[in-house]
PDB file of C-alpha atoms in Angstrom:
ATOM      1  CA  UNK N 201      31.791 -33.526  52.824  1.00 39.00           C
ATOM      2  CA  UNK N 202      28.372 -31.918  52.288  1.00 41.00           C
ATOM      3  CA  UNK N 203      27.689 -29.894  49.126  1.00 39.00           C
ATOM      4  CA  UNK N 204      27.898 -26.125  49.229  1.00 37.00           C
ATOM      5  CA  UNK N 205      24.590 -24.309  49.616  1.00 36.00           C
ATOM      6  CA  UNK N 206      25.757 -21.200  47.676  1.00 40.00           C
ATOM      7  CA  UNK N 207      23.711 -20.235  44.598  1.00 40.00           C
ATOM      8  CA  UNK N 208      25.581 -19.164  41.373  1.00 43.00           C
ATOM      9  CA  UNK N 209      25.117 -15.435  42.108  1.00 38.00           C
ATOM     10  CA  UNK N 210      26.551 -15.860  45.603  1.00 42.00           C
ATOM     11  CA  UNK N 211      29.443 -17.781  44.017  1.00 42.00           C
ATOM     12  CA  UNK N 212      30.268 -14.847  41.745  1.00 39.00           C
ATOM     13  CA  UNK N 213      30.151 -12.428  44.642  1.00 42.00           C
ATOM     14  CA  UNK N 214      32.473 -14.579  46.785  1.00 44.00           C
ATOM     15  CA  UNK N 215      35.342 -14.774  44.216  1.00 45.00           C
ATOM     16  CA  UNK N 216      36.410 -11.109  44.524  1.00 56.00           C
ATOM     17  CA  UNK N 217      36.490 -10.897  48.353  1.00 77.00           C
ATOM     18  CA  UNK N 218      38.713 -13.978  48.560  1.00 87.00           C
ATOM     19  CA  UNK N 219      41.078 -12.592  45.965  1.00 88.00           C
ATOM     20  CA  UNK N 220      41.197  -9.279  47.779  1.00 89.00           C
ATOM     21  CA  UNK N 221      41.915 -10.978  51.116  1.00 90.00           C
ATOM     22  CA  UNK N 222      44.736 -13.045  49.633  1.00 91.00           C
ATOM     23  CA  UNK N 223      46.223 -10.000  47.916  1.00 89.00           C
ATOM     24  CA  UNK N 224      46.240  -8.143  51.212  1.00 89.00           C
ATOM     25  CA  UNK N 225      48.161 -10.968  52.916  1.00 91.00           C
ATOM     26  CA  UNK N 226      50.675 -11.043  50.041  1.00 89.00           C
ATOM     27  CA  UNK N 227      51.267  -7.336  50.440  1.00 86.00           C
ATOM     28  CA  UNK N 228      51.858  -7.873  54.146  1.00 84.00           C
ATOM     29  CA  UNK N 229      54.484 -10.527  53.385  1.00 85.00           C
ATOM     30  CA  UNK N 230      56.423  -8.081  51.210  1.00 81.00           C
ATOM     31  CA  UNK N 231      56.062  -5.068  53.434  1.00 65.00           C
ATOM     32  CA  UNK N 232      58.142  -6.187  56.405  1.00 61.00           C
ATOM     33  CA  UNK N 233      61.058  -4.141  57.699  1.00 68.00           C
ATOM     34  CA  UNK N 234      64.593  -5.437  58.148  1.00 79.00           C
ATOM     35  CA  UNK N 235      64.301  -7.882  61.062  1.00 88.00           C
ATOM     36  CA  UNK N 236      66.529  -8.037  64.119  1.00 91.00           C
ATOM     37  CA  UNK N 237      68.261 -11.212  65.278  1.00 93.00           C
ATOM     38  CA  UNK N 238      65.709 -11.472  68.126  1.00 95.00           C
ATOM     39  CA  UNK N 239      62.790 -11.329  65.638  1.00 95.00           C
ATOM     40  CA  UNK N 240      64.352 -14.050  63.475  1.00 95.00           C
ATOM     41  CA  UNK N 241      64.990 -16.306  66.455  1.00 97.00           C
ATOM     42  CA  UNK N 242      61.458 -15.810  67.798  1.00 97.00           C
ATOM     43  CA  UNK N 243      59.901 -16.443  64.344  1.00 97.00           C
ATOM     44  CA  UNK N 244      61.938 -19.635  63.961  1.00 98.00           C
ATOM     45  CA  UNK N 245      60.707 -20.835  67.302  1.00 98.00           C
ATOM     46  CA  UNK N 246      57.072 -20.113  66.300  1.00 98.00           C
ATOM     47  CA  UNK N 247      57.558 -22.239  63.178  1.00 98.00           C
ATOM     48  CA  UNK N 248      59.201 -25.093  65.030  1.00 98.00           C
ATOM     49  CA  UNK N 249      56.413 -25.147  67.598  1.00 98.00           C
ATOM     50  CA  UNK N 250      53.710 -25.051  64.919  1.00 98.00           C
ATOM     51  CA  UNK N 251      55.201 -28.107  63.216  1.00 98.00           C
ATOM     52  CA  UNK N 252      55.644 -29.903  66.578  1.00 98.00           C
ATOM     53  CA  UNK N 253      52.065 -29.073  67.646  1.00 98.00           C
ATOM     54  CA  UNK N 254      50.620 -30.323  64.400  1.00 98.00           C
ATOM     55  CA  UNK N 255      52.588 -33.572  64.683  1.00 98.00           C
ATOM     56  CA  UNK N 256      51.436 -34.016  68.278  1.00 98.00           C
ATOM     57  CA  UNK N 257      47.794 -33.418  67.307  1.00 97.00           C
ATOM     58  CA  UNK N 258      48.004 -35.947  64.479  1.00 96.00           C
ATOM     59  CA  UNK N 259      45.050 -37.158  62.468  1.00 94.00           C
ATOM     60  CA  UNK N 260      41.710 -36.431  64.172  1.00 96.00           C
ATOM     61  CA  UNK N 261      38.020 -36.840  63.246  1.00 95.00           C
ATOM     62  CA  UNK N 262      36.636 -33.794  65.016  1.00 96.00           C
ATOM     63  CA  UNK N 263      37.872 -31.154  62.550  1.00 95.00           C
ATOM     64  CA  UNK N 264      36.207 -32.884  59.544  1.00 94.00           C
ATOM     65  CA  UNK N 265      32.700 -33.077  61.021  1.00 94.00           C
ATOM     66  CA  UNK N 266      32.407 -30.146  63.466  1.00 95.00           C
ATOM     67  CA  UNK N 267      30.409 -27.843  61.138  1.00 96.00           C
ATOM     68  CA  UNK N 268      27.590 -30.258  60.210  1.00 95.00           C
ATOM     69  CA  UNK N 269      24.213 -28.655  60.665  1.00 94.00           C
ATOM     70  CA  UNK N 270      25.633 -25.184  61.462  1.00 94.00           C
ATOM     71  CA  UNK N 271      23.922 -22.233  59.790  1.00 93.00           C
ATOM     72  CA  UNK N 272      25.146 -20.075  56.893  1.00 89.00           C
ATOM     73  CA  UNK N 273      28.873 -20.133  56.102  1.00 91.00           C
ATOM     74  CA  UNK N 274      29.689 -22.141  59.165  1.00 94.00           C
ATOM     75  CA  UNK N 275      27.912 -25.159  57.768  1.00 95.00           C
ATOM     76  CA  UNK N 276      28.832 -24.690  54.141  1.00 94.00           C
ATOM     77  CA  UNK N 277      31.354 -27.498  54.604  1.00 96.00           C
ATOM     78  CA  UNK N 278      31.162 -30.434  56.978  1.00 95.00           C
ATOM     79  CA  UNK N 279      34.362 -29.494  58.805  1.00 96.00           C
ATOM     80  CA  UNK N 280      36.356 -26.437  59.811  1.00 95.00           C
ATOM     81  CA  UNK N 281      33.760 -24.602  61.886  1.00 95.00           C
ATOM     82  CA  UNK N 282      36.530 -22.571  63.572  1.00 94.00           C
ATOM     83  CA  UNK N 283      37.784 -21.605  60.083  1.00 95.00           C
ATOM     84  CA  UNK N 284      34.501 -19.907  59.111  1.00 94.00           C
ATOM     85  CA  UNK N 285      35.512 -16.502  60.488  1.00 92.00           C
ATOM     86  CA  UNK N 286      37.199 -13.565  58.758  1.00 92.00           C
ATOM     87  CA  UNK N 287      40.624 -14.009  57.136  1.00 95.00           C
ATOM     88  CA  UNK N 288      42.141 -10.752  58.377  1.00 93.00           C
ATOM     89  CA  UNK N 289      41.450 -11.682  62.022  1.00 93.00           C
ATOM     90  CA  UNK N 290      43.754 -14.698  61.939  1.00 94.00           C
ATOM     91  CA  UNK N 291      46.302 -13.163  59.578  1.00 96.00           C
ATOM     92  CA  UNK N 292      47.193 -10.318  61.911  1.00 94.00           C
ATOM     93  CA  UNK N 293      50.208  -8.099  61.254  1.00 93.00           C
ATOM     94  CA  UNK N 294      52.333 -10.091  63.751  1.00 95.00           C
ATOM     95  CA  UNK N 295      51.246 -13.466  62.404  1.00 97.00           C
ATOM     96  CA  UNK N 296      51.915 -12.366  58.815  1.00 96.00           C
ATOM     97  CA  UNK N 297      55.324 -10.959  59.825  1.00 95.00           C
ATOM     98  CA  UNK N 298      56.307 -14.241  61.489  1.00 96.00           C
ATOM     99  CA  UNK N 299      55.255 -16.170  58.345  1.00 97.00           C
ATOM    100  CA  UNK N 300      57.343 -13.850  56.150  1.00 95.00           C
ATOM    101  CA  UNK N 301      60.420 -14.316  58.246  1.00 95.00           C
ATOM    102  CA  UNK N 302      60.112 -18.115  58.149  1.00 96.00           C
ATOM    103  CA  UNK N 303      59.934 -18.298  54.400  1.00 95.00           C
ATOM    104  CA  UNK N 304      56.240 -17.982  53.500  1.00 96.00           C
ATOM    105  CA  UNK N 305      55.910 -16.336  50.123  1.00 95.00           C
ATOM    106  CA  UNK N 306      52.997 -15.289  47.934  1.00 94.00           C
ATOM    107  CA  UNK N 307      53.208 -18.536  45.944  1.00 95.00           C
ATOM    108  CA  UNK N 308      52.598 -20.498  49.132  1.00 97.00           C
ATOM    109  CA  UNK N 309      49.151 -18.908  49.677  1.00 96.00           C
ATOM    110  CA  UNK N 310      47.270 -21.558  47.712  1.00 93.00           C
ATOM    111  CA  UNK N 311      43.528 -20.945  47.950  1.00 92.00           C
ATOM    112  CA  UNK N 312      40.702 -23.366  47.244  1.00 94.00           C
ATOM    113  CA  UNK N 313      38.701 -23.081  43.990  1.00 92.00           C
ATOM    114  CA  UNK N 314      35.417 -23.891  45.744  1.00 93.00           C
ATOM    115  CA  UNK N 315      33.008 -21.334  47.242  1.00 92.00           C
ATOM    116  CA  UNK N 316      34.374 -19.225  50.056  1.00 93.00           C
ATOM    117  CA  UNK N 317      32.918 -19.963  53.459  1.00 94.00           C
ATOM    118  CA  UNK N 318      34.756 -17.914  56.001  1.00 95.00           C
ATOM    119  CA  UNK N 319      38.555 -17.804  55.807  1.00 96.00           C
ATOM    120  CA  UNK N 320      39.884 -17.501  52.242  1.00 95.00           C
ATOM    121  CA  UNK N 321      41.826 -20.745  52.688  1.00 97.00           C
ATOM    122  CA  UNK N 322      38.927 -22.913  54.037  1.00 97.00           C
ATOM    123  CA  UNK N 323      37.776 -25.538  51.618  1.00 95.00           C
ATOM    124  CA  UNK N 324      35.645 -28.683  51.550  1.00 95.00           C
ATOM    125  CA  UNK N 325      38.563 -30.887  52.712  1.00 93.00           C
ATOM    126  CA  UNK N 326      40.097 -28.416  55.196  1.00 94.00           C
ATOM    127  CA  UNK N 327      42.716 -25.728  55.037  1.00 96.00           C
ATOM    128  CA  UNK N 328      44.463 -25.314  51.721  1.00 97.00           C
ATOM    129  CA  UNK N 329      47.667 -24.117  53.388  1.00 98.00           C
ATOM    130  CA  UNK N 330      50.567 -26.240  54.591  1.00 97.00           C
ATOM    131  CA  UNK N 331      51.059 -26.057  58.365  1.00 98.00           C
ATOM    132  CA  UNK N 332      54.226 -24.003  57.997  1.00 98.00           C
ATOM    133  CA  UNK N 333      52.248 -21.296  56.135  1.00 98.00           C
ATOM    134  CA  UNK N 334      49.300 -21.079  58.564  1.00 98.00           C
ATOM    135  CA  UNK N 335      49.055 -18.426  61.332  1.00 97.00           C
ATOM    136  CA  UNK N 336      49.926 -19.893  64.740  1.00 97.00           C
ATOM    137  CA  UNK N 337      46.420 -19.341  66.063  1.00 96.00           C
ATOM    138  CA  UNK N 338      45.077 -21.770  63.468  1.00 96.00           C
ATOM    139  CA  UNK N 339      47.437 -24.486  64.694  1.00 97.00           C
ATOM    140  CA  UNK N 340      47.053 -24.004  68.442  1.00 96.00           C
ATOM    141  CA  UNK N 341      43.278 -23.469  68.686  1.00 96.00           C
ATOM    142  CA  UNK N 342      41.366 -26.553  69.907  1.00 96.00           C
ATOM    143  CA  UNK N 343      37.601 -26.516  70.465  1.00 95.00           C
ATOM    144  CA  UNK N 344      35.952 -28.588  73.178  1.00 96.00           C
ATOM    145  CA  UNK N 345      35.135 -31.386  70.723  1.00 95.00           C
ATOM    146  CA  UNK N 346      38.749 -31.622  69.576  1.00 97.00           C
ATOM    147  CA  UNK N 347      40.026 -31.494  73.145  1.00 97.00           C
ATOM    148  CA  UNK N 348      37.736 -34.388  74.043  1.00 97.00           C
ATOM    149  CA  UNK N 349      39.059 -36.485  71.166  1.00 97.00           C
ATOM    150  CA  UNK N 350      42.675 -35.647  72.009  1.00 98.00           C
ATOM    151  CA  UNK N 351      42.017 -36.723  75.601  1.00 98.00           C
ATOM    152  CA  UNK N 352      40.588 -40.053  74.459  1.00 97.00           C
ATOM    153  CA  UNK N 353      43.646 -40.596  72.295  1.00 97.00           C
ATOM    154  CA  UNK N 354      45.988 -39.712  75.106  1.00 97.00           C
ATOM    155  CA  UNK N 355      47.397 -36.641  73.320  1.00 97.00           C
ATOM    156  CA  UNK N 356      45.796 -33.740  75.138  1.00 98.00           C
ATOM    157  CA  UNK N 357      48.486 -32.988  77.691  1.00 98.00           C
ATOM    158  CA  UNK N 358      51.240 -32.878  75.097  1.00 98.00           C
ATOM    159  CA  UNK N 359      49.110 -30.756  72.757  1.00 98.00           C
ATOM    160  CA  UNK N 360      48.088 -28.301  75.472  1.00 98.00           C
ATOM    161  CA  UNK N 361      51.731 -27.863  76.560  1.00 98.00           C
ATOM    162  CA  UNK N 362      52.882 -27.161  73.031  1.00 98.00           C
ATOM    163  CA  UNK N 363      49.927 -24.785  72.452  1.00 98.00           C
ATOM    164  CA  UNK N 364      50.913 -22.763  75.503  1.00 98.00           C
ATOM    165  CA  UNK N 365      54.544 -22.699  74.307  1.00 98.00           C
ATOM    166  CA  UNK N 366      53.459 -21.590  70.851  1.00 98.00           C
ATOM    167  CA  UNK N 367      51.269 -18.781  72.256  1.00 97.00           C
ATOM    168  CA  UNK N 368      54.189 -17.573  74.372  1.00 98.00           C
ATOM    169  CA  UNK N 369      56.520 -17.725  71.373  1.00 98.00           C
ATOM    170  CA  UNK N 370      54.203 -15.487  69.332  1.00 97.00           C
ATOM    171  CA  UNK N 371      54.143 -12.951  72.193  1.00 97.00           C
ATOM    172  CA  UNK N 372      57.942 -12.998  72.292  1.00 98.00           C
ATOM    173  CA  UNK N 373      58.007 -12.411  68.550  1.00 97.00           C
ATOM    174  CA  UNK N 374      55.456  -9.591  68.778  1.00 96.00           C
ATOM    175  CA  UNK N 375      57.511  -7.877  71.479  1.00 96.00           C
ATOM    176  CA  UNK N 376      60.740  -8.227  69.459  1.00 95.00           C
ATOM    177  CA  UNK N 377      58.995  -6.859  66.357  1.00 93.00           C
ATOM    178  CA  UNK N 378      57.636  -3.875  68.266  1.00 92.00           C
ATOM    179  CA  UNK N 379      61.055  -3.134  69.725  1.00 91.00           C
ATOM    180  CA  UNK N 380      62.733  -3.278  66.322  1.00 81.00           C
ATOM    181  CA  UNK N 381      60.166  -1.004  64.757  1.00 75.00           C
ATOM    182  CA  UNK N 382      60.433   1.476  67.639  1.00 72.00           C
ATOM    183  CA  UNK N 383      64.223   1.420  67.389  1.00 64.00           C
ATOM    184  CA  UNK N 384      64.105   1.995  63.616  1.00 63.00           C
ATOM    185  CA  UNK N 385      61.647   4.893  64.101  1.00 65.00           C
ATOM    186  CA  UNK N 386      63.899   6.453  66.751  1.00 66.00           C
ATOM    187  CA  UNK N 387      66.996   6.154  64.520  1.00 65.00           C
ATOM    188  CA  UNK N 388      65.121   7.746  61.591  1.00 63.00           C
ATOM    189  CA  UNK N 389      64.046  10.580  63.824  1.00 61.00           C
ATOM    190  CA  UNK N 390      67.612  11.191  65.110  1.00 68.00           C
ATOM    191  CA  UNK N 391      68.906  11.211  61.503  1.00 66.00           C
ATOM    192  CA  UNK N 392      66.196  13.708  60.508  1.00 66.00           C
ATOM    193  CA  UNK N 393      66.976  16.003  63.415  1.00 61.00           C
ATOM    194  CA  UNK N 394      70.719  15.765  62.763  1.00 67.00           C
ATOM    195  CA  UNK N 395      70.299  16.650  59.107  1.00 68.00           C
ATOM    196  CA  UNK N 396      68.039  19.554  59.999  1.00 66.00           C
ATOM    197  CA  UNK N 397      70.596  20.903  62.524  1.00 67.00           C
ATOM    198  CA  UNK N 398      73.323  20.457  60.008  1.00 69.00           C
ATOM    199  CA  UNK N 399      71.324  22.463  57.446  1.00 66.00           C
ATOM    200  CA  UNK N 400      70.791  25.286  59.916  1.00 63.00           C
ATOM    201  CA  UNK N 401      74.486  25.583  60.845  1.00 62.00           C
ATOM    202  CA  UNK N 402      75.575  25.854  57.184  1.00 59.00           C
ATOM    203  CA  UNK N 403      73.277  28.775  56.452  1.00 59.00           C
TER     204      UNK N 403
END
């Protein structure tokens, strides 16, 4: 892997944002409401498909060299060009909720000690998170270079099928989560109105 281009001052400035980003994700893991059976089932399917997709993808060369020669943070490390974006965009509320329901805890969010270059978990040798603790988008995304390599290795069809299934599973989870939150809000509103009416009748 190529050496980082960050100067010492930039290194100091990068430490705090990464810590803030990781703290925000940890807060999200703890803030989830009581899940429905549908949410749990959908989250479990998301996890199972992530693991299956990672296994089907297997070891590849593309992800360790794709950022060479790229400008700024993209090229800070030789690989992981697609991981050079913003942490909060991949750790969406739904992705974080699915992680929380499948066992991801604050202690699982291990971050690299090297300079930050995009996502808080991107490091010189790849993602510092185990597959089970990564958002589904990180597992199912495949750039053109990776698709080409998977095709050459005879894996592309299986990977694309699993990626579609994983995307659909996350949509199912998001729908179940929205439904549960809406139902909880409606129940709270009914309780509030009932209590208010009860208070009026006793005056």
